[in-house]
Amino acid sequence: MSAAGRLGPALLGRLPTEVSTPAYDRAALKPGIAHIGVGAFHRCHQAEYTDDLLAKDFDRWGLVGINIRPPLLAETLGRQGGLYTRLIRQNDEVEARVVGSIVRVVDSQESAAPALEVLSSPEIEMVTMTVTEKGYCHIPSNGALDLGHPDIVHDLANPQAPRSVPGMLARALELRMASHGRPVTLLSCDNIPANGTILGSVVRTFAERRGGGLADWIDANVAFPSAMVDRIAPATTEADIDTLEGRFGYRDSAVVVGERFRQWVIENRFAGRVPRWDLVGATFVDDVTPFEHLKMRVLNGAQTTLSYLGVLGGFEHTSDAMADPVLATFVRRMLTEETLPTLMPVPGVSLPAYVEQSLARLTNTAIRHRNHQIATDGSQKIVQRLLNPIRDRLAKGESIALLSVPVAGWMAYLIKASARFGRAWRVSDPFAEKMAAIADRVGSDSKALADAILAIDAIFDPSLAASDMFRANVAAGLDGLLSDDPMAFVRHVCAEPTDARLKRPARSA
Ligand code: CS2
């Protein structure tokens, strides 16, 4: 431990002057927002916006951070009184700020009771969440609640001791209905398509099965706005903790590192009081859809592409993959030639400029975003990032030769992790086992592999899977990416002129 010690309220007045600290009276701060899933992204995004708001227009908007999955918050934020440092890193530049908006943390991994107590309390009027794509327990290809999901099966049988996010929220709303009855907004901050609509639908489906008037009460008292959230903030590493200590002289095990860019676009649909995040840079709009497509297809689509092709090509981080001329050329061409034409006009945004800005963000060498981290849970990400733009293009008879490559990349990434293909790396994806079983059964014939994987209708909508053009492109991609030299395949795709691809959409392997 360094001489200055660990971050906490007692250290606030003794930090180096270049570290900024909360510009409001934290002791006077009362909770009004609960957040589920206090990871790096939340600390670098919603909690920072809230910290900005408290400094500008102080009100009862302290955050109660809840974790329902590991890690334990008590060991990091808890022992620091909720305080943590947010570092902005842009190549050589470092900016440090202590964020004070989290007033309390609650660990609810063992039992739902502590989370339910917070979520049902009358002073909580806004619940935000970053619970990852799979937290919604929806079927990726159609957004419906997965009634076969083990946690949903459990929660429908044990509604008072839920494990899943939909089960927990439905129970919290039931408790609100039965006690004070105050309205609440449930605001998803995850990268799933139409996130508010999906959240509303999984919670309502659960509530309908619960009965007792809960679904009607929800319709009258709960809002589920959609939102687009953006800031690159990888999982914190030991190296980040050491860097902070070396540079600023104190220990902070909840430090988080992010890029300078940030964006939050929220659908103007609320129940009860609302934190005025629009006073500090967020935007309230009537329709989030164009913003959501823009961000998930361009920025997230590029990240996902670089993650799979990057791992296959031997690159560790996004910025390493972007430093490779072949991958950088590929991703720019994919976004410009195929993704960009699928986007709706976005108020105040030049689409080509947005593509360039996104690519520039991905070159930031100070953000150590591991390709394996982004590659995690690809089955829950590829629909909104890659398959939806592919569907839009197929509907217009346009080429999908480039967008199909990262789809094949996701398949190759999971296939190469299987025993039959030598367990090249460890993966984490709800469909990893299923993919390994397919690899074991089918072997190395790319077309047969593609056929078997495209039959997973929870990911590939049957109408998309039926497209000959899509099937042929994915099979060709898989062939190239499973070969001994996957980068040669990417180079080959990049070398083909646009015209050739347009005329010969179903490239032969
Ligand atoms: C990333 C996102 O891990 C991932 O899936 O693509 O976390 C991404 O960094 C954020 O959406 C950026 O806003």
Tab-separated table of C-alpha atoms in Angstrom, residues 269-463:
chain	number	residue	atom	x	y	z
A	269	ARG	CA	-40.898	7.949	-22.119
A	270	PHE	CA	-40.781	8.006	-18.345
A	271	ALA	CA	-42.901	7.169	-15.320
A	272	GLY	CA	-42.422	9.311	-12.239
A	273	ARG	CA	-39.539	11.728	-11.675
A	274	VAL	CA	-36.606	11.688	-14.087
A	275	PRO	CA	-32.967	12.671	-13.518
A	276	ARG	CA	-32.301	15.533	-15.940
A	277	TRP	CA	-29.369	13.810	-17.654
A	278	ASP	CA	-30.280	15.930	-20.677
A	279	LEU	CA	-28.758	18.909	-18.814
A	280	VAL	CA	-25.346	17.226	-18.898
A	281	GLY	CA	-24.983	15.854	-22.402
A	282	ALA	CA	-27.565	13.082	-22.740
A	283	THR	CA	-30.286	13.559	-25.343
A	284	PHE	CA	-33.980	12.797	-24.843
A	285	VAL	CA	-35.656	11.894	-28.160
A	286	ASP	CA	-38.978	10.510	-29.386
A	287	ASP	CA	-37.394	7.650	-31.315
A	288	VAL	CA	-34.059	6.045	-30.487
A	289	THR	CA	-34.115	3.601	-33.429
A	290	PRO	CA	-31.903	5.542	-35.872
A	291	PHE	CA	-29.311	6.188	-33.135
A	292	GLU	CA	-29.409	2.600	-31.984
A	293	HIS	CA	-28.884	1.207	-35.495
A	294	LEU	CA	-26.070	3.666	-36.063
A	295	LYS	CA	-24.193	2.695	-32.926
A	296	MET	CA	-24.765	-1.051	-32.910
A	297	ARG	CA	-24.136	-1.556	-36.610
A	298	VAL	CA	-21.158	0.784	-36.969
A	299	LEU	CA	-19.213	0.967	-33.690
A	300	ASN	CA	-20.266	-2.378	-32.198
A	301	GLY	CA	-20.302	-4.050	-35.626
A	302	ALA	CA	-16.704	-2.950	-36.169
A	303	GLN	CA	-15.665	-4.093	-32.666
A	304	THR	CA	-17.235	-7.515	-33.152
A	305	THR	CA	-15.623	-7.880	-36.579
A	306	LEU	CA	-12.208	-6.884	-35.282
A	307	SER	CA	-12.597	-9.193	-32.282
A	308	TYR	CA	-13.228	-12.387	-34.269
A	309	LEU	CA	-10.898	-11.641	-37.155
A	310	GLY	CA	-8.415	-10.255	-34.633
A	311	VAL	CA	-8.325	-13.432	-32.516
A	312	LEU	CA	-8.107	-15.574	-35.657
A	313	GLY	CA	-5.233	-13.393	-36.901
A	314	GLY	CA	-3.383	-13.434	-33.559
A	315	PHE	CA	-4.099	-9.881	-32.332
A	316	GLU	CA	-4.839	-9.285	-28.657
A	317	HIS	CA	-6.637	-5.945	-28.500
A	318	THR	CA	-8.937	-3.928	-30.756
A	319	SER	CA	-6.195	-1.364	-31.341
A	320	ASP	CA	-3.734	-4.123	-32.349
A	321	ALA	CA	-6.224	-5.404	-34.916
A	322	MET	CA	-6.809	-1.855	-36.185
A	323	ALA	CA	-3.051	-1.394	-36.584
A	324	ASP	CA	-3.062	-4.236	-39.095
A	325	PRO	CA	-3.571	-2.747	-42.566
A	326	VAL	CA	-5.571	-5.721	-43.845
A	327	LEU	CA	-8.053	-5.739	-40.973
A	328	ALA	CA	-8.323	-1.950	-40.942
A	329	THR	CA	-9.046	-1.933	-44.682
A	330	PHE	CA	-11.541	-4.735	-44.353
A	331	VAL	CA	-13.533	-3.135	-41.560
A	332	ARG	CA	-13.581	0.294	-43.236
A	333	ARG	CA	-14.831	-1.223	-46.490
A	334	MET	CA	-17.454	-3.299	-44.717
A	335	LEU	CA	-18.818	-0.288	-42.844
A	336	THR	CA	-18.704	2.059	-45.802
A	337	GLU	CA	-19.872	-0.206	-48.589
A	338	GLU	CA	-22.331	-2.469	-46.800
A	339	THR	CA	-23.316	-1.200	-43.331
A	340	LEU	CA	-23.680	2.512	-43.987
A	341	PRO	CA	-26.327	2.182	-46.736
A	342	THR	CA	-28.571	0.274	-44.260
A	343	LEU	CA	-28.726	3.189	-41.808
A	344	MET	CA	-31.635	5.578	-41.419
A	345	PRO	CA	-30.881	9.287	-41.532
A	346	VAL	CA	-29.858	10.364	-38.026
A	347	PRO	CA	-30.708	13.922	-36.939
A	348	GLY	CA	-27.551	16.023	-36.801
A	349	VAL	CA	-25.177	13.215	-37.819
A	350	SER	CA	-23.142	12.796	-41.014
A	351	LEU	CA	-23.006	9.025	-41.473
A	352	PRO	CA	-19.610	8.861	-43.244
A	353	ALA	CA	-18.135	11.138	-40.569
A	354	TYR	CA	-19.565	8.866	-37.867
A	355	VAL	CA	-17.902	5.851	-39.515
A	356	GLU	CA	-14.546	7.650	-39.570
A	357	GLN	CA	-14.929	8.817	-35.974
A	358	SER	CA	-15.771	5.265	-34.855
A	359	LEU	CA	-12.754	3.802	-36.642
A	360	ALA	CA	-10.542	6.465	-35.081
A	361	ARG	CA	-11.859	5.562	-31.603
A	362	LEU	CA	-10.829	1.958	-32.197
A	363	THR	CA	-7.201	2.945	-32.826
A	364	ASN	CA	-6.794	4.378	-29.288
A	365	THR	CA	-3.797	2.418	-27.963
A	366	ALA	CA	-4.394	3.407	-24.333
A	367	ILE	CA	-7.677	1.479	-24.269
A	368	ARG	CA	-6.656	-2.148	-23.811
A	369	HIS	CA	-9.884	-3.758	-24.994
A	370	ARG	CA	-9.222	-7.469	-25.380
A	371	ASN	CA	-10.625	-9.127	-28.470
A	372	HIS	CA	-11.640	-12.104	-26.336
A	373	GLN	CA	-13.711	-9.787	-24.110
A	374	ILE	CA	-15.648	-8.400	-27.067
A	375	ALA	CA	-15.941	-11.889	-28.582
A	376	THR	CA	-17.738	-13.097	-25.428
A	377	ASP	CA	-21.444	-13.917	-25.908
A	378	GLY	CA	-21.333	-13.325	-29.666
A	379	SER	CA	-24.540	-15.363	-30.057
A	380	GLN	CA	-26.287	-12.533	-28.214
A	381	LYS	CA	-24.597	-9.768	-30.211
A	382	ILE	CA	-24.453	-10.732	-33.874
A	383	VAL	CA	-28.176	-10.256	-34.570
A	384	GLN	CA	-28.159	-6.503	-33.902
A	385	ARG	CA	-24.579	-5.883	-35.056
A	386	LEU	CA	-24.408	-7.990	-38.233
A	387	LEU	CA	-27.493	-10.041	-39.070
A	388	ASN	CA	-29.991	-7.160	-39.077
A	389	PRO	CA	-27.990	-5.111	-41.602
A	390	ILE	CA	-27.510	-8.298	-43.652
A	391	ARG	CA	-31.284	-8.826	-43.710
A	392	ASP	CA	-31.887	-5.250	-44.790
A	393	ARG	CA	-29.438	-5.672	-47.673
A	394	LEU	CA	-30.795	-9.030	-48.772
A	395	ALA	CA	-34.290	-7.527	-48.883
A	396	LYS	CA	-32.961	-5.049	-51.458
A	397	GLY	CA	-30.920	-7.643	-53.371
A	398	GLU	CA	-27.637	-6.051	-52.306
A	399	SER	CA	-24.286	-7.767	-51.721
A	400	ILE	CA	-23.485	-9.110	-48.259
A	401	ALA	CA	-20.042	-10.478	-49.103
A	402	LEU	CA	-18.280	-8.355	-46.470
A	403	LEU	CA	-20.811	-8.481	-43.615
A	404	SER	CA	-20.911	-12.275	-43.911
A	405	VAL	CA	-17.213	-12.548	-43.060
A	406	PRO	CA	-17.527	-11.623	-39.340
A	407	VAL	CA	-20.593	-13.877	-39.051
A	408	ALA	CA	-18.363	-16.713	-40.247
A	409	GLY	CA	-15.733	-15.277	-37.876
A	410	TRP	CA	-18.030	-15.812	-34.897
A	411	MET	CA	-18.620	-19.407	-36.025
A	412	ALA	CA	-14.904	-20.075	-36.600
A	413	TYR	CA	-14.071	-18.580	-33.187
A	414	LEU	CA	-16.374	-21.033	-31.389
A	415	ILE	CA	-15.511	-23.979	-33.646
A	416	LYS	CA	-11.779	-23.553	-33.045
A	417	ALA	CA	-12.465	-23.649	-29.289
A	418	SER	CA	-13.964	-27.143	-29.581
A	419	ALA	CA	-12.089	-30.339	-28.665
A	420	ARG	CA	-12.209	-31.600	-32.239
A	421	PHE	CA	-10.483	-28.440	-33.472
A	422	GLY	CA	-7.812	-28.458	-30.757
A	423	ARG	CA	-9.310	-26.044	-28.166
A	424	ALA	CA	-7.450	-23.067	-29.542
A	425	TRP	CA	-8.733	-20.777	-26.728
A	426	ARG	CA	-11.303	-20.636	-23.942
A	427	VAL	CA	-14.618	-19.096	-24.891
A	428	SER	CA	-17.693	-17.872	-23.096
A	429	ASP	CA	-20.969	-17.922	-25.000
A	430	PRO	CA	-24.356	-19.468	-24.117
A	431	PHE	CA	-24.161	-21.339	-27.439
A	432	ALA	CA	-20.538	-22.510	-27.076
A	433	GLU	CA	-21.494	-26.053	-26.100
A	434	LYS	CA	-23.967	-26.384	-28.906
A	435	MET	CA	-21.382	-25.147	-31.401
A	436	ALA	CA	-18.748	-27.546	-30.044
A	437	ALA	CA	-21.234	-30.416	-30.391
A	438	ILE	CA	-21.856	-29.404	-34.007
A	439	ALA	CA	-18.123	-29.241	-34.681
A	440	ASP	CA	-17.623	-32.686	-33.126
A	441	ARG	CA	-20.460	-34.192	-35.129
A	442	VAL	CA	-19.873	-32.516	-38.494
A	443	GLY	CA	-16.089	-32.280	-38.722
A	444	SER	CA	-14.341	-29.872	-41.040
A	445	ASP	CA	-16.625	-29.596	-44.064
A	446	SER	CA	-17.376	-25.862	-44.102
A	447	LYS	CA	-20.632	-26.083	-45.973
A	448	ALA	CA	-21.972	-28.790	-43.663
A	449	LEU	CA	-20.808	-26.802	-40.633
A	450	ALA	CA	-22.499	-23.645	-41.908
A	451	ASP	CA	-25.707	-25.550	-42.636
A	452	ALA	CA	-25.812	-27.013	-39.129
A	453	ILE	CA	-25.094	-23.682	-37.432
A	454	LEU	CA	-27.531	-21.691	-39.552
A	455	ALA	CA	-30.249	-24.104	-38.393
A	456	ILE	CA	-30.012	-22.656	-34.839
A	457	ASP	CA	-33.215	-20.636	-35.106
A	458	ALA	CA	-32.777	-18.854	-31.760
A	459	ILE	CA	-29.987	-16.906	-33.494
A	460	PHE	CA	-30.726	-17.183	-37.216
A	461	ASP	CA	-34.256	-16.283	-38.129
A	462	PRO	CA	-35.458	-19.059	-40.490
A	463	SER	CA	-36.175	-16.583	-43.320
